[in-house]
XYZ file of C-alpha atoms in Angstrom:
379
model
C -54.270 55.470 -17.093
C -57.108 54.917 -14.052
C -56.187 51.224 -12.329
C -59.035 49.885 -10.560
C -58.839 48.451 -7.231
C -58.912 44.779 -8.120
C -56.373 45.181 -10.867
C -54.018 46.484 -8.483
C -54.881 43.998 -5.729
C -53.869 41.396 -8.872
C -50.488 43.192 -9.538
C -49.645 43.337 -5.673
C -50.404 39.502 -5.408
C -48.385 38.558 -8.316
C -45.352 40.717 -7.313
C -45.738 39.685 -3.456
C -45.564 35.879 -5.250
C -42.641 36.875 -7.329
C -40.938 38.065 -4.138
C -41.803 34.989 -2.270
C -40.816 32.613 -5.254
C -37.553 34.606 -5.072
C -36.473 34.158 -1.496
C -37.311 30.388 -1.370
C -35.232 29.959 -4.768
C -32.439 32.385 -2.514
C -32.827 29.747 0.242
C -32.712 26.680 -1.895
C -29.523 27.814 -3.267
C -28.295 29.007 0.076
C -28.913 25.570 1.270
C -27.511 23.550 -1.501
C -24.211 25.957 -1.527
C -24.130 24.723 2.180
C -21.644 21.829 2.659
C -21.349 19.262 5.704
C -17.791 21.508 6.266
C -20.354 24.455 7.089
C -22.911 22.531 9.156
C -20.439 20.924 11.529
C -18.103 24.235 11.413
C -18.021 24.527 15.369
C -17.645 20.504 16.131
C -15.036 19.043 13.858
C -13.254 18.955 10.495
C -15.525 17.072 8.194
C -12.708 15.610 5.629
C -12.671 12.955 2.631
C -9.939 10.911 1.027
C -9.547 11.510 -2.417
C -7.281 8.834 -4.900
C -4.988 9.187 -7.948
C -8.253 8.495 -10.515
C -10.342 11.472 -9.082
C -7.419 13.311 -8.649
C -6.030 13.379 -12.126
C -9.575 12.964 -14.241
C -11.994 14.136 -11.427
C -15.894 13.956 -13.035
C -17.528 17.207 -13.979
C -18.036 19.090 -10.767
C -16.096 17.075 -8.181
C -13.381 19.567 -7.678
C -16.488 22.380 -6.715
C -18.218 19.387 -4.528
C -15.238 18.531 -2.307
C -14.761 22.319 -2.063
C -18.154 22.678 -0.819
C -18.574 19.903 1.558
C -15.321 19.299 2.949
C -12.500 21.374 4.900
C -9.815 18.258 5.536
C -8.393 16.130 2.853
C -6.473 12.799 3.261
C -4.635 11.517 0.212
C -6.185 7.936 -0.240
C -2.601 5.781 -1.196
C -0.328 8.018 -3.072
C 1.288 9.054 0.137
C 2.127 5.196 0.845
C 5.724 3.962 0.687
C 5.081 1.797 -2.503
C 3.748 4.414 -4.490
C 5.572 7.537 -3.252
C 9.119 5.760 -2.699
C 9.169 2.343 -4.991
C 12.914 2.011 -4.999
C 15.617 3.289 -2.995
C 16.564 6.100 -5.584
C 13.321 6.932 -6.719
C 10.274 9.271 -5.605
C 7.479 10.056 -7.063
C 6.318 13.342 -6.311
C 3.726 14.275 -8.826
C 0.638 13.227 -7.469
C 1.042 14.168 -3.816
C 2.482 17.504 -4.907
C -1.067 17.592 -7.268
C -2.507 16.058 -4.158
C -1.338 19.411 -2.209
C -2.103 22.049 -4.354
C -5.860 20.643 -4.484
C -5.807 21.312 -0.865
C -3.892 23.978 -0.285
C -6.357 26.167 -3.054
C -8.887 25.509 -0.569
C -7.298 26.136 2.539
C -7.649 22.840 3.656
C -6.810 20.601 6.832
C -4.158 18.566 5.155
C -3.912 14.955 6.341
C -0.488 12.975 5.127
C -1.155 9.327 5.149
C 0.693 7.073 5.991
C 4.833 7.228 7.191
C 4.914 3.467 8.393
C 3.098 0.970 7.610
C 3.733 -3.066 7.357
C 1.477 -3.530 4.301
C 2.011 -1.355 0.731
C 5.840 -1.373 1.621
C 8.053 -2.655 -1.120
C 10.436 -5.855 0.352
C 13.388 -3.636 -0.611
C 12.950 -1.666 2.519
C 13.398 -4.327 4.976
C 16.080 -6.116 2.919
C 19.522 -5.702 2.102
C 21.261 -6.369 -1.524
C 21.274 -9.750 -1.010
C 17.505 -10.234 -0.179
C 18.567 -10.436 3.668
C 16.692 -9.162 6.441
C 18.279 -5.982 7.404
C 19.509 -5.553 11.226
C 18.239 -3.202 13.585
C 20.047 -0.026 13.020
C 20.261 -0.356 9.541
C 16.185 -0.425 8.898
C 15.909 2.361 11.543
C 17.976 4.350 9.530
C 15.985 3.705 6.358
C 12.725 4.567 8.026
C 14.218 7.876 9.050
C 15.516 8.928 5.883
C 12.424 7.962 4.409
C 10.694 10.258 7.057
C 12.824 13.013 6.811
C 12.881 13.123 3.152
C 8.590 13.022 2.872
C 7.404 14.862 5.960
C 10.231 17.096 5.673
C 9.148 18.234 2.123
C 5.655 19.031 3.433
C 7.133 20.484 6.680
C 4.848 22.954 7.773
C 1.832 22.186 4.862
C 0.539 18.817 6.146
C -1.389 19.597 9.083
C -1.792 16.001 10.284
C 0.453 12.698 9.753
C -0.650 8.986 10.158
C 2.664 8.094 11.613
C 2.037 4.781 12.538
C -0.487 2.348 10.713
C -1.942 -0.723 12.253
C 0.925 -1.897 14.516
C -1.309 -3.656 16.988
C -3.027 -7.125 16.206
C -6.455 -7.312 17.655
C -5.822 -8.228 21.410
C -2.875 -10.023 20.803
C -0.490 -7.541 20.824
C 2.511 -6.100 18.467
C 1.293 -7.085 14.935
C 4.380 -9.234 14.270
C 5.477 -7.619 11.152
C 9.026 -6.657 9.423
C 9.069 -3.347 11.647
C 8.629 -5.275 14.848
C 10.622 -8.344 13.620
C 13.864 -6.633 12.673
C 13.614 -3.754 15.503
C 11.304 -4.412 17.744
C 8.207 -2.798 19.452
C 10.333 0.288 19.836
C 10.146 0.722 16.249
C 6.621 2.920 16.694
C 8.346 5.352 19.319
C 11.343 5.882 16.928
C 8.955 6.868 13.830
C 7.050 9.316 16.381
C 10.451 10.985 17.201
C 11.562 10.907 13.689
C 8.456 12.483 12.310
C 8.470 15.069 15.296
C 11.895 16.189 13.959
C 10.708 16.382 10.200
C 7.502 17.944 10.724
C 7.270 19.782 14.520
C 4.113 21.775 13.309
C 2.048 18.885 12.531
C -0.113 16.553 14.629
C 1.372 13.313 14.924
C -1.379 9.997 15.473
C -1.429 6.321 15.609
C -3.917 5.028 13.753
C -5.798 1.390 13.442
C -9.028 -0.536 12.665
C -11.355 -1.980 15.347
C -10.480 0.404 17.493
C -13.586 -0.553 19.272
C -11.842 -3.905 20.403
C -11.454 -3.865 24.305
C -7.888 -5.386 24.073
C -6.844 -3.654 21.126
C -8.141 -0.286 23.278
C -6.129 -1.010 26.434
C -3.380 -1.864 24.678
C -3.218 1.336 22.812
C -4.209 3.448 26.084
C -1.402 1.795 27.968
C 1.349 2.770 24.824
C -0.164 6.060 25.021
C 0.969 6.423 28.523
C 4.197 5.121 28.236
C 4.883 7.472 25.430
C 4.179 10.529 27.493
C 6.083 9.517 30.485
C 8.914 8.848 27.906
C 8.174 12.194 26.058
C 7.344 10.702 22.762
C 5.762 13.032 20.787
C 1.782 11.702 19.846
C -0.625 13.981 19.847
C -4.019 11.748 18.312
C -5.206 8.679 17.778
C -6.994 8.098 14.537
C -9.622 5.631 14.719
C -10.728 4.257 11.372
C -14.392 3.979 11.287
C -14.784 0.581 8.715
C -18.101 0.074 9.955
C -21.284 -1.794 8.722
C -25.169 -1.740 9.249
C -24.769 -3.437 12.439
C -21.634 -3.982 13.877
C -19.577 -3.000 15.650
C -21.340 -2.145 18.874
C -21.568 1.614 18.862
C -21.309 1.327 22.859
C -17.916 -0.091 22.574
C -16.285 2.286 20.192
C -17.834 5.026 22.619
C -15.581 3.678 25.204
C -12.729 4.048 23.136
C -13.297 7.592 22.284
C -13.476 8.110 25.860
C -10.731 6.127 27.215
C -8.438 7.621 24.321
C -9.419 11.003 25.100
C -8.692 10.940 28.728
C -4.974 10.272 27.947
C -4.887 13.773 27.024
C -4.809 12.920 22.911
C -7.087 14.235 20.349
C -9.366 11.484 18.706
C -9.603 11.493 14.829
C -12.247 9.443 13.097
C -10.236 8.626 10.050
C -11.426 6.198 7.589
C -15.649 6.336 7.869
C -17.578 4.369 5.283
C -20.492 1.794 5.942
C -20.645 -1.098 4.704
C -23.927 -2.355 3.403
C -23.198 -5.781 2.108
C -23.095 -9.015 3.889
C -20.125 -9.308 5.847
C -17.453 -11.782 4.086
C -15.449 -13.006 7.172
C -15.784 -13.996 10.605
C -13.631 -11.173 11.822
C -14.403 -7.387 11.219
C -11.240 -5.178 10.100
C -9.512 -3.683 7.473
C -6.709 -6.192 6.933
C -5.977 -5.473 2.794
C -3.919 -9.019 2.686
C -7.747 -10.649 3.143
C -9.301 -11.473 -0.021
C -12.232 -13.591 -0.681
C -13.600 -15.078 -3.634
C -16.927 -14.077 -5.325
C -20.265 -15.375 -4.527
C -23.488 -14.082 -5.801
C -25.160 -14.264 -2.279
C -22.207 -11.663 -1.248
C -23.039 -9.092 -3.984
C -27.399 -8.750 -3.349
C -27.583 -5.033 -4.615
C -25.902 -5.034 -8.011
C -28.658 -2.659 -9.544
C -29.099 -0.340 -6.831
C -29.979 -0.022 -2.997
C -33.615 -1.339 -1.573
C -35.258 1.337 -0.145
C -35.452 -0.420 3.219
C -31.780 -0.978 2.951
C -30.886 2.777 2.019
C -33.290 3.401 5.208
C -31.282 1.414 7.365
C -27.694 3.054 6.002
C -29.080 6.721 6.725
C -30.261 5.525 10.130
C -26.827 4.014 10.725
C -25.132 7.142 9.618
C -27.052 9.375 11.713
C -26.514 7.234 14.811
C -22.651 7.637 14.311
C -22.635 11.245 13.700
C -24.916 11.898 16.943
C -22.496 10.040 18.471
C -19.269 12.300 17.413
C -21.418 15.284 18.288
C -21.681 13.571 21.902
C -18.111 14.183 21.887
C -17.190 16.913 20.074
C -14.902 18.366 22.630
C -12.501 15.061 21.784
C -13.080 14.817 18.506
C -11.006 16.797 15.719
C -12.237 15.548 12.870
C -14.318 13.051 10.850
C -13.105 12.263 7.761
C -14.692 9.731 5.219
C -13.144 7.245 3.178
C -14.060 8.625 -0.150
C -16.614 10.948 -1.564
C -19.093 9.032 -4.289
C -20.086 5.343 -3.718
C -18.464 4.233 -7.371
C -14.880 5.464 -5.975
C -14.688 3.468 -2.662
C -12.654 0.455 -2.102
C -15.657 -1.370 -0.616
C -16.625 -2.307 -3.994
C -13.541 -4.628 -4.500
C -12.879 -5.573 -0.586
C -12.686 -8.286 0.765
C -14.619 -9.507 -2.485
C -13.608 -8.121 -5.677
C -16.549 -7.235 -8.320
C -19.283 -6.300 -5.760
C -21.507 -3.087 -5.493
C -21.332 -1.312 -2.289
C -23.049 1.740 -1.115
C -20.853 2.722 2.046
C -20.281 6.891 1.057
C -22.556 10.053 1.695
C -22.835 10.858 -2.290
C -24.489 8.408 -5.250
C -22.438 7.031 -8.081
C -23.565 10.271 -9.869
C -22.502 12.160 -6.643
C -25.844 13.391 -6.042
C -26.184 13.470 -1.896
C -28.201 10.439 -0.972
C -30.438 9.719 2.255
C -27.445 9.205 4.653
C -25.951 12.240 3.694
C -29.537 14.131 4.392
C -29.704 12.205 7.755
C -26.063 13.452 8.628
C -27.086 17.188 7.829
C -30.406 17.192 9.684
C -28.580 16.384 12.829
C -27.308 20.006 12.218
C -30.445 21.815 10.653
C-alpha cells in the first residue's frame, strides 16, 4: 500500500501530538504526586498534626495525602496528659500507638506533644488523695514517673518532644500554674532533665505561643542561656504559629527566630495556621481556657471564603513561608496545625460554631490558593 506524502505528514503530526500529550500528562501527574515535603526537602521538615478522628476514621485518600505532602507528624491531643494518662493507674496507649504506626510506616519525623503542660492535665496530678495540693517533692516524683513512662515507651522512635508547653505568661514572667506554684520555676529544668534521661536521642523543645512578643522573647532567651550554663538539656524552641491575616507583626516574629537561633538551639515552627476570621479577643494567643459567646459578626463566611479574602490568605501564607526560607539554616521544621479546614480547632476557638479557613487544604482536602502560593515559592 502506498502512503502519499500528505497522509504521512498527518500521521506524523498525530503521533507527535499524542507524544506531547503523553508528556504533558506525565508532567501533570508528577507535579500532582509531588508534595510540599518534596518541594522543601532541602530546607526543613514539613509537618501536620493529626487528631483522633482522622486517625481512626480517615476520609478516603486522607492517609495518602498526608504521606504525599508531609514528612513530620505531631499528635494533636492524644499524647496530652488527660488523654493518655487519665487516672493514676490508667494509661491509654491505643491511639498513641496507632499514631506511631502511621508515621513510622511513612518514615516520618515524629513529634511527641506534650510532656508537661498546665492545661489538659487532670486535677489528680496536682493533688493528694484528700484533694490537697501535693508538696514539691511528691509532684516532682509524679512528673518524673509520667515522663519516664510516656517518653520511655517511645524511646528512639519519637524524634522530638515538646517537653514543656506554655510556661511563660506573655511579658509577665512565669505562668502561675500549679507546676510553678507547687514546685517553683525550676520545674521546667527538672522536666528537661527527666526527658533527656527517658529519651536520650530525642530533640527536646520548649514550646509556646505569641513568641513574637518582645518580653516573652527575652524571657525565653534568658531561660535558654541559664539552662545552657547549668547543663540543662534543651535543643530547640517551638514557636507556635497561630497567626492571622493581619497579625502579628512579621518583623517581630523574625526577631524572635534570630534571637532563639543565636542561643544555639534549633527553631521549630510548631502549630502553624492563619486565622481568616475577625479577632474575638483583645489579645492574640492560644490560651484554651478562653471562650466567647457566638455572634454573627464573628462568623462572616459560613458558606465559603470570598475570593478577595482567599487571595489575602494566599499572600499571607506566602509571606510566612518566604520568611521561613530566609531563615532555613535556623529552622528545623514547619508544622501545620491540621491538614484540612474542616478539622481545624479554629472552627470552634475561641468562638464555637464558626467556620474558619486557616489551612492549606479545603474541607474536601483539595489544595487551595494558599497551598499553591506556598508551593510556588519552590517552583
